[in-house]
PDB file of C-alpha atoms in Angstrom:
ATOM      1  CA  MET E   1     136.864  40.090 103.454  1.00  0.00           C
ATOM      2  CA  LYS E   2     134.635  43.088 102.897  1.00  0.00           C
ATOM      3  CA  TYR E   3     131.176  42.732 101.400  1.00  0.00           C
ATOM      4  CA  THR E   4     129.803  45.062  98.739  1.00  0.00           C
ATOM      5  CA  LYS E   5     126.225  45.690  97.664  1.00  0.00           C
ATOM      6  CA  ASN E   6     126.665  43.358  94.689  1.00  0.00           C
ATOM      7  CA  GLU E   7     127.345  40.439  97.031  1.00  0.00           C
ATOM      8  CA  ILE E   8     124.462  40.936  99.449  1.00  0.00           C
ATOM      9  CA  ARG E   9     122.060  38.395  97.958  1.00  0.00           C
ATOM     10  CA  ASN E  10     124.779  35.723  98.120  1.00  0.00           C
ATOM     11  CA  ILE E  11     125.314  36.187 101.865  1.00  0.00           C
ATOM     12  CA  PRO E  12     124.034  33.140 103.775  1.00  0.00           C
ATOM     13  CA  LEU E  13     121.163  34.108 106.044  1.00  0.00           C
ATOM     14  CA  THR E  14     122.776  32.077 108.816  1.00  0.00           C
ATOM     15  CA  GLU E  15     125.820  34.367 108.617  1.00  0.00           C
ATOM     16  CA  PHE E  16     123.609  37.455 108.715  1.00  0.00           C
ATOM     17  CA  MET E  17     121.835  36.090 111.775  1.00  0.00           C
ATOM     18  CA  ALA E  18     125.209  35.476 113.416  1.00  0.00           C
ATOM     19  CA  ALA E  19     126.173  39.076 112.646  1.00  0.00           C
ATOM     20  CA  LEU E  20     122.955  40.167 114.387  1.00  0.00           C
ATOM     21  CA  GLY E  21     123.971  38.113 117.421  1.00  0.00           C
ATOM     22  CA  GLU E  22     121.478  35.288 116.844  1.00  0.00           C
ATOM     23  CA  LYS E  23     122.309  31.581 117.065  1.00  0.00           C
ATOM     24  CA  PRO E  24     120.122  28.694 115.867  1.00  0.00           C
ATOM     25  CA  VAL E  25     118.103  27.022 118.604  1.00  0.00           C
ATOM     26  CA  LYS E  26     117.411  23.857 116.637  1.00  0.00           C
ATOM     27  CA  ALA E  27     118.420  22.403 113.290  1.00  0.00           C
ATOM     28  CA  PHE E  28     116.823  19.699 111.164  1.00  0.00           C
ATOM     29  CA  GLU E  29     118.066  18.870 107.667  1.00  0.00           C
ATOM     30  CA  ASP E  30     118.218  22.172 105.712  1.00  0.00           C
ATOM     31  CA  MET E  31     116.141  24.074 108.283  1.00  0.00           C
ATOM     32  CA  LYS E  32     117.396  26.114 111.243  1.00  0.00           C
ATOM     33  CA  LEU E  33     115.144  27.583 113.914  1.00  0.00           C
ATOM     34  CA  TYR E  34     115.865  31.020 115.438  1.00  0.00           C
ATOM     35  CA  TYR E  35     114.328  33.617 117.664  1.00  0.00           C
ATOM     36  CA  ALA E  36     113.080  36.405 115.380  1.00  0.00           C
ATOM     37  CA  PRO E  37     115.732  39.167 115.582  1.00  0.00           C
ATOM     38  CA  GLN E  38     113.156  41.943 115.165  1.00  0.00           C
ATOM     39  CA  ARG E  39     111.034  40.850 118.168  1.00  0.00           C
ATOM     40  CA  ASP E  40     111.434  39.680 121.743  1.00  0.00           C
ATOM     41  CA  ASP E  41     109.499  36.416 121.463  1.00  0.00           C
ATOM     42  CA  PRO E  42     109.279  33.832 124.263  1.00  0.00           C
ATOM     43  CA  GLU E  43     109.970  31.037 121.749  1.00  0.00           C
ATOM     44  CA  PRO E  44     111.839  30.646 118.434  1.00  0.00           C
ATOM     45  CA  LEU E  45     109.500  31.209 115.496  1.00  0.00           C
ATOM     46  CA  LEU E  46     111.809  32.125 112.602  1.00  0.00           C
ATOM     47  CA  VAL E  47     112.917  29.334 110.276  1.00  0.00           C
ATOM     48  CA  ILE E  48     115.751  29.644 107.771  1.00  0.00           C
ATOM     49  CA  ASP E  49     116.005  27.295 104.809  1.00  0.00           C
ATOM     50  CA  THR E  50     119.751  27.025 104.162  1.00  0.00           C
ATOM     51  CA  ASN E  51     119.066  25.426 100.776  1.00  0.00           C
ATOM     52  CA  THR E  52     117.002  28.313  99.364  1.00  0.00           C
ATOM     53  CA  ASN E  53     118.552  30.979 101.670  1.00  0.00           C
ATOM     54  CA  ARG E  54     115.118  32.272 102.622  1.00  0.00           C
ATOM     55  CA  TRP E  55     113.273  32.668 105.928  1.00  0.00           C
ATOM     56  CA  TYR E  56     109.751  32.101 107.179  1.00  0.00           C
ATOM     57  CA  ASP E  57     108.160  33.633 110.288  1.00  0.00           C
ATOM     58  CA  HIS E  58     105.577  31.358 111.947  1.00  0.00           C
ATOM     59  CA  ALA E  59     104.213  34.275 113.991  1.00  0.00           C
ATOM     60  CA  THR E  60     103.288  36.473 111.036  1.00  0.00           C
ATOM     61  CA  ASP E  61     103.308  34.072 108.035  1.00  0.00           C
ATOM     62  CA  GLU E  62     105.809  36.436 106.418  1.00  0.00           C
ATOM     63  CA  SER E  63     108.767  35.173 104.397  1.00  0.00           C
ATOM     64  CA  GLY E  64     111.554  36.621 102.323  1.00  0.00           C
ATOM     65  CA  ASP E  65     115.259  36.990 101.692  1.00  0.00           C
ATOM     66  CA  ILE E  66     118.063  38.793 103.507  1.00  0.00           C
ATOM     67  CA  ILE E  67     116.911  42.238 102.388  1.00  0.00           C
ATOM     68  CA  ASP E  68     113.347  41.616 103.582  1.00  0.00           C
ATOM     69  CA  LEU E  69     114.686  40.542 106.981  1.00  0.00           C
ATOM     70  CA  ALA E  70     116.910  43.625 107.186  1.00  0.00           C
ATOM     71  CA  VAL E  71     113.879  45.861 106.546  1.00  0.00           C
ATOM     72  CA  LEU E  72     112.145  44.315 109.565  1.00  0.00           C
ATOM     73  CA  LYS E  73     115.186  44.595 111.812  1.00  0.00           C
ATOM     74  CA  MET E  74     116.717  47.991 110.961  1.00  0.00           C
ATOM     75  CA  ASN E  75     115.799  51.328 112.493  1.00  0.00           C
ATOM     76  CA  PRO E  76     114.256  53.452 109.678  1.00  0.00           C
ATOM     77  CA  ASN E  77     115.439  56.601 111.449  1.00  0.00           C
ATOM     78  CA  LEU E  78     119.048  55.501 110.963  1.00  0.00           C
ATOM     79  CA  TYR E  79     118.871  53.666 107.648  1.00  0.00           C
ATOM     80  CA  THR E  80     116.980  54.380 104.458  1.00  0.00           C
ATOM     81  CA  ASP E  81     118.501  51.516 102.478  1.00  0.00           C
ATOM     82  CA  PRO E  82     118.445  47.999 104.009  1.00  0.00           C
ATOM     83  CA  ARG E  83     121.576  47.161 102.038  1.00  0.00           C
ATOM     84  CA  ASP E  84     123.539  49.725 104.063  1.00  0.00           C
ATOM     85  CA  PHE E  85     122.265  48.068 107.239  1.00  0.00           C
ATOM     86  CA  ILE E  86     123.331  44.628 106.000  1.00  0.00           C
ATOM     87  CA  LEU E  87     126.784  45.804 104.956  1.00  0.00           C
ATOM     88  CA  LYS E  88     127.406  47.509 108.292  1.00  0.00           C
ATOM     89  CA  TYR E  89     126.601  44.415 110.343  1.00  0.00           C
ATOM     90  CA  MET E  90     128.214  41.909 107.989  1.00  0.00           C
ATOM     91  CA  ASN E  91     131.446  43.838 107.571  1.00  0.00           C
ATOM     92  CA  GLU E  92     131.743  44.473 111.302  1.00  0.00           C
ATOM     93  CA  TYR E  93     131.094  40.763 111.862  1.00  0.00           C
ATOM     94  CA  GLU E  94     133.762  39.764 109.340  1.00  0.00           C
ATOM     95  CA  GLN E  95     136.145  42.307 110.838  1.00  0.00           C
ATOM     96  CA  GLY E  96     135.646  40.775 114.259  1.00  0.00           C
ATOM     97  CA  LYS E  97     136.332  37.283 112.936  1.00  0.00           C
ATOM     98  CA  GLU E  98     139.493  38.403 111.176  1.00  0.00           C
ATOM     99  CA  LEU E  99     140.762  40.278 114.216  1.00  0.00           C
ATOM    100  CA  SER E 100     140.112  37.237 116.368  1.00  0.00           C
ATOM    101  CA  ALA E 101     142.008  35.029 113.943  1.00  0.00           C
ATOM    102  CA  MET E 102     144.893  37.488 113.704  1.00  0.00           C
ATOM    103  CA  ALA E 103     145.143  37.685 117.484  1.00  0.00           C
ATOM    104  CA  ARG E 104     145.936  33.977 117.527  1.00  0.00           C
ATOM    105  CA  ARG E 105     148.713  34.251 114.951  1.00  0.00           C
ATOM    106  CA  PRO E 106     152.282  35.162 115.885  1.00  0.00           C
ATOM    107  CA  GLN E 107     153.247  38.553 114.437  1.00  0.00           C
ATOM    108  CA  GLU E 108     156.639  39.988 113.640  1.00  0.00           C
ATOM    109  CA  PRO E 109     157.157  43.043 115.874  1.00  0.00           C
ATOM    110  CA  MET E 110     156.953  46.329 113.964  1.00  0.00           C
ATOM    111  CA  VAL E 111     157.988  49.800 115.084  1.00  0.00           C
ATOM    112  CA  ILE E 112     156.268  52.912 113.677  1.00  0.00           C
ATOM    113  CA  SER E 113     157.419  56.393 114.657  1.00  0.00           C
ATOM    114  CA  LEU E 114     153.812  57.533 114.918  1.00  0.00           C
ATOM    115  CA  ASP E 115     151.272  57.217 117.702  1.00  0.00           C
ATOM    116  CA  ILE E 116     148.383  56.255 115.463  1.00  0.00           C
ATOM    117  CA  LYS E 117     145.754  56.483 118.198  1.00  0.00           C
ATOM    118  CA  LYS E 118     146.616  60.165 118.644  1.00  0.00           C
ATOM    119  CA  VAL E 119     146.454  61.058 114.937  1.00  0.00           C
ATOM    120  CA  LYS E 120     143.759  63.660 114.300  1.00  0.00           C
ATOM    121  CA  LEU E 121     141.213  62.505 111.754  1.00  0.00           C
ATOM    122  CA  THR E 122     141.350  65.903 110.091  1.00  0.00           C
ATOM    123  CA  ASP E 123     145.110  65.388 109.559  1.00  0.00           C
ATOM    124  CA  PHE E 124     144.459  61.908 108.199  1.00  0.00           C
ATOM    125  CA  MET E 125     141.988  63.388 105.712  1.00  0.00           C
ATOM    126  CA  LYS E 126     144.688  65.849 104.626  1.00  0.00           C
ATOM    127  CA  ALA E 127     146.996  62.894 104.069  1.00  0.00           C
ATOM    128  CA  LEU E 128     144.269  61.315 101.929  1.00  0.00           C
ATOM    129  CA  GLY E 129     144.178  64.409  99.733  1.00  0.00           C
ATOM    130  CA  GLN E 130     141.372  66.427 101.307  1.00  0.00           C
ATOM    131  CA  GLU E 131     143.134  69.542 102.582  1.00  0.00           C
ATOM    132  CA  HIS E 132     139.911  71.249 103.692  1.00  0.00           C
ATOM    133  CA  PRO E 133     136.427  69.990 104.623  1.00  0.00           C
ATOM    134  CA  VAL E 134     133.445  70.652 102.400  1.00  0.00           C
ATOM    135  CA  ALA E 135     131.638  72.361 105.266  1.00  0.00           C
ATOM    136  CA  ALA E 136     132.075  73.119 108.959  1.00  0.00           C
ATOM    137  CA  ASP E 137     129.676  73.699 111.817  1.00  0.00           C
ATOM    138  CA  GLY E 138     131.132  74.197 115.282  1.00  0.00           C
ATOM    139  CA  ASN E 139     133.244  71.129 116.051  1.00  0.00           C
ATOM    140  CA  LEU E 140     131.866  69.191 113.064  1.00  0.00           C
ATOM    141  CA  ARG E 141     133.698  68.904 109.736  1.00  0.00           C
ATOM    142  CA  VAL E 142     132.043  67.482 106.628  1.00  0.00           C
ATOM    143  CA  TYR E 143     134.177  65.607 104.080  1.00  0.00           C
ATOM    144  CA  LYS E 144     133.652  63.689 100.873  1.00  0.00           C
ATOM    145  CA  ALA E 145     133.584  60.018 101.882  1.00  0.00           C
ATOM    146  CA  PRO E 146     136.953  58.639 100.677  1.00  0.00           C
ATOM    147  CA  TYR E 147     135.670  55.031 100.833  1.00  0.00           C
ATOM    148  CA  ASP E 148     132.644  55.742  98.621  1.00  0.00           C
ATOM    149  CA  ASP E 149     132.994  55.539  94.841  1.00  0.00           C
ATOM    150  CA  LYS E 150     130.674  58.529  94.483  1.00  0.00           C
ATOM    151  CA  HIS E 151     132.708  60.575  97.017  1.00  0.00           C
ATOM    152  CA  GLU E 152     129.584  62.215  98.379  1.00  0.00           C
ATOM    153  CA  PRO E 153     129.922  64.655 101.326  1.00  0.00           C
ATOM    154  CA  THR E 154     128.476  62.240 103.861  1.00  0.00           C
ATOM    155  CA  MET E 155     131.409  61.809 106.239  1.00  0.00           C
ATOM    156  CA  VAL E 156     131.313  63.974 109.366  1.00  0.00           C
ATOM    157  CA  ILE E 157     134.234  64.308 111.782  1.00  0.00           C
ATOM    158  CA  ASN E 158     133.784  65.508 115.344  1.00  0.00           C
ATOM    159  CA  THR E 159     137.024  67.321 116.169  1.00  0.00           C
ATOM    160  CA  GLU E 160     136.350  67.130 119.909  1.00  0.00           C
ATOM    161  CA  THR E 161     135.930  63.355 120.098  1.00  0.00           C
ATOM    162  CA  ASN E 162     138.137  62.605 117.049  1.00  0.00           C
ATOM    163  CA  LEU E 163     135.458  60.255 115.750  1.00  0.00           C
ATOM    164  CA  TRP E 164     133.643  60.123 112.403  1.00  0.00           C
ATOM    165  CA  ARG E 165     130.237  59.028 111.145  1.00  0.00           C
ATOM    166  CA  ASP E 166     128.747  58.538 107.704  1.00  0.00           C
ATOM    167  CA  THR E 167     125.302  60.130 107.509  1.00  0.00           C
ATOM    168  CA  LYS E 168     124.287  57.854 104.641  1.00  0.00           C
ATOM    169  CA  SER E 169     125.505  54.378 105.586  1.00  0.00           C
ATOM    170  CA  GLY E 170     125.614  54.785 109.358  1.00  0.00           C
ATOM    171  CA  ALA E 171     129.239  53.624 109.518  1.00  0.00           C
ATOM    172  CA  TYR E 172     131.218  55.255 112.313  1.00  0.00           C
ATOM    173  CA  GLY E 173     134.293  54.968 114.527  1.00  0.00           C
ATOM    174  CA  GLY E 174     137.875  56.081 114.885  1.00  0.00           C
ATOM    175  CA  ILE E 175     140.882  56.074 112.606  1.00  0.00           C
ATOM    176  CA  TYR E 176     141.146  52.277 112.470  1.00  0.00           C
ATOM    177  CA  ASP E 177     137.498  51.979 111.470  1.00  0.00           C
ATOM    178  CA  LEU E 178     138.093  54.542 108.731  1.00  0.00           C
ATOM    179  CA  ALA E 179     141.165  52.656 107.527  1.00  0.00           C
ATOM    180  CA  TYR E 180     139.098  49.473 107.465  1.00  0.00           C
ATOM    181  CA  GLU E 181     136.476  51.177 105.290  1.00  0.00           C
ATOM    182  CA  MET E 182     139.287  52.220 102.945  1.00  0.00           C
ATOM    183  CA  THR E 183     141.114  48.898 102.738  1.00  0.00           C
ATOM    184  CA  GLY E 184     138.652  46.197 103.736  1.00  0.00           C
ATOM    185  CA  SER E 185     141.365  44.668 105.921  1.00  0.00           C
ATOM    186  CA  ALA E 186     140.891  43.787 109.564  1.00  0.00           C
ATOM    187  CA  ASN E 187     144.567  42.898 110.007  1.00  0.00           C
ATOM    188  CA  MET E 188     145.957  45.355 112.567  1.00  0.00           C
ATOM    189  CA  ARG E 189     149.433  45.104 111.078  1.00  0.00           C
ATOM    190  CA  GLU E 190     148.100  46.021 107.636  1.00  0.00           C
ATOM    191  CA  LEU E 191     145.975  48.833 109.053  1.00  0.00           C
ATOM    192  CA  ASN E 192     148.964  50.285 110.907  1.00  0.00           C
ATOM    193  CA  MET E 193     151.057  50.085 107.742  1.00  0.00           C
ATOM    194  CA  TYR E 194     148.308  51.730 105.689  1.00  0.00           C
ATOM    195  CA  ILE E 195     147.723  54.597 108.122  1.00  0.00           C
ATOM    196  CA  ALA E 196     151.432  55.230 108.587  1.00  0.00           C
ATOM    197  CA  GLY E 197     151.999  55.101 104.840  1.00  0.00           C
ATOM    198  CA  GLU E 198     149.274  57.663 104.164  1.00  0.00           C
ATOM    199  CA  MET E 199     150.421  59.932 106.988  1.00  0.00           C
ATOM    200  CA  SER E 200     153.912  59.961 105.471  1.00  0.00           C
ATOM    201  CA  ASN E 201     152.387  62.149 102.738  1.00  0.00           C
ATOM    202  CA  ILE E 202     152.232  65.077 105.152  1.00  0.00           C
ATOM    203  CA  ARG E 203     154.835  64.253 107.815  1.00  0.00           C
ATOM    204  CA  LYS E 204     157.943  62.196 108.289  1.00  0.00           C
ATOM    205  CA  VAL E 205     157.103  58.682 109.400  1.00  0.00           C
ATOM    206  CA  SER E 206     159.487  55.763 109.704  1.00  0.00           C
ATOM    207  CA  ILE E 207     158.418  52.129 109.637  1.00  0.00           C
ATOM    208  CA  ARG E 208     160.712  49.272 110.501  1.00  0.00           C
ATOM    209  CA  GLU E 209     160.495  45.706 111.649  1.00  0.00           C
ATOM    210  CA  GLU E 210     162.029  44.780 114.965  1.00  0.00           C
ATOM    211  CA  PRO E 211     164.570  42.014 114.353  1.00  0.00           C
ATOM    212  CA  LYS E 212     164.117  38.855 116.311  1.00  0.00           C
ATOM    213  CA  GLU E 213     166.624  38.289 119.061  1.00  0.00           C
ATOM    214  CA  PRO E 214     168.757  35.194 118.525  1.00  0.00           C
ATOM    215  CA  PRO E 215     168.060  32.432 121.023  1.00  0.00           C
ATOM    216  CA  LYS E 216     170.203  32.416 124.118  1.00  0.00           C
ATOM    217  CA  ASP E 217     172.415  29.482 124.906  1.00  0.00           C
ATOM    218  CA  ASP E 218     170.137  28.512 127.756  1.00  0.00           C
ATOM    219  CA  ASP E 219     167.145  28.459 125.380  1.00  0.00           C
ATOM    220  CA  VAL E 220     168.767  25.990 122.986  1.00  0.00           C
ATOM    221  CA  ALA E 221     167.828  22.439 123.760  1.00  0.00           C
ATOM    222  CA  ARG E 222     170.923  20.486 124.596  1.00  0.00           C
ATOM    223  CA  PRO E 223     171.203  16.847 123.549  1.00  0.00           C
ATOM    224  CA  LYS E 224     170.785  14.419 126.390  1.00  0.00           C
ATOM    225  CA  ARG E 225     173.766  12.328 127.384  1.00  0.00           C
ATOM    226  CA  LYS E 226     173.449   8.670 126.805  1.00  0.00           C
ATOM    227  CA  ILE E 227     173.837   6.469 129.809  1.00  0.00           C
ATOM    228  CA  ARG E 228     176.541   3.862 129.477  1.00  0.00           C
ATOM    229  CA  LEU E 229     175.817   0.472 130.901  1.00  0.00           C
TER     230      LEU E 229
END
């Protein structure tokens, strides 16, 4: 799943702490004790009430909700809105969980006549309907963010590294990360299909499933002979 700003206040604080890399040290009834993620304390001093979905810091007597905790944890030089910080960590956390789950599932082999890892992000943006960037400076190209409803020019592509970054939300990565921002899916099969499908707008791309090979005679379990007495 992919969280949106409207869902932030419904995110369990325990999930947000997990996304920040924090695990509970102790638990008693509805309370869970953590090390404060914004400090390097020698002992756990942050308590989360899973019933009210609020936290309390024994070191400072501060308390609040998920947004208040994000304000304490985030770097103000990178984020101006704590909701952007929350969405980045939560969506990356959910993406990791989905990828881990998908890695354990058997997948039908699929063949795509496109080396997706070598696709230039500028070509992918053309496939998405943005023929030219809004601005350019050296090896940097500025585009309207295709994953943002407002389509603001906050997405910057580095043509040398073939990586992108959003100057507003802080999101960044390669083509798969961009496809994830567009689709909300962490399923590699779906991401490959999406990227290949979009790239077919500007070049010829074929997608086909590799048929399963029928089992060999030696692989088929043969019935055991009964022993006659």
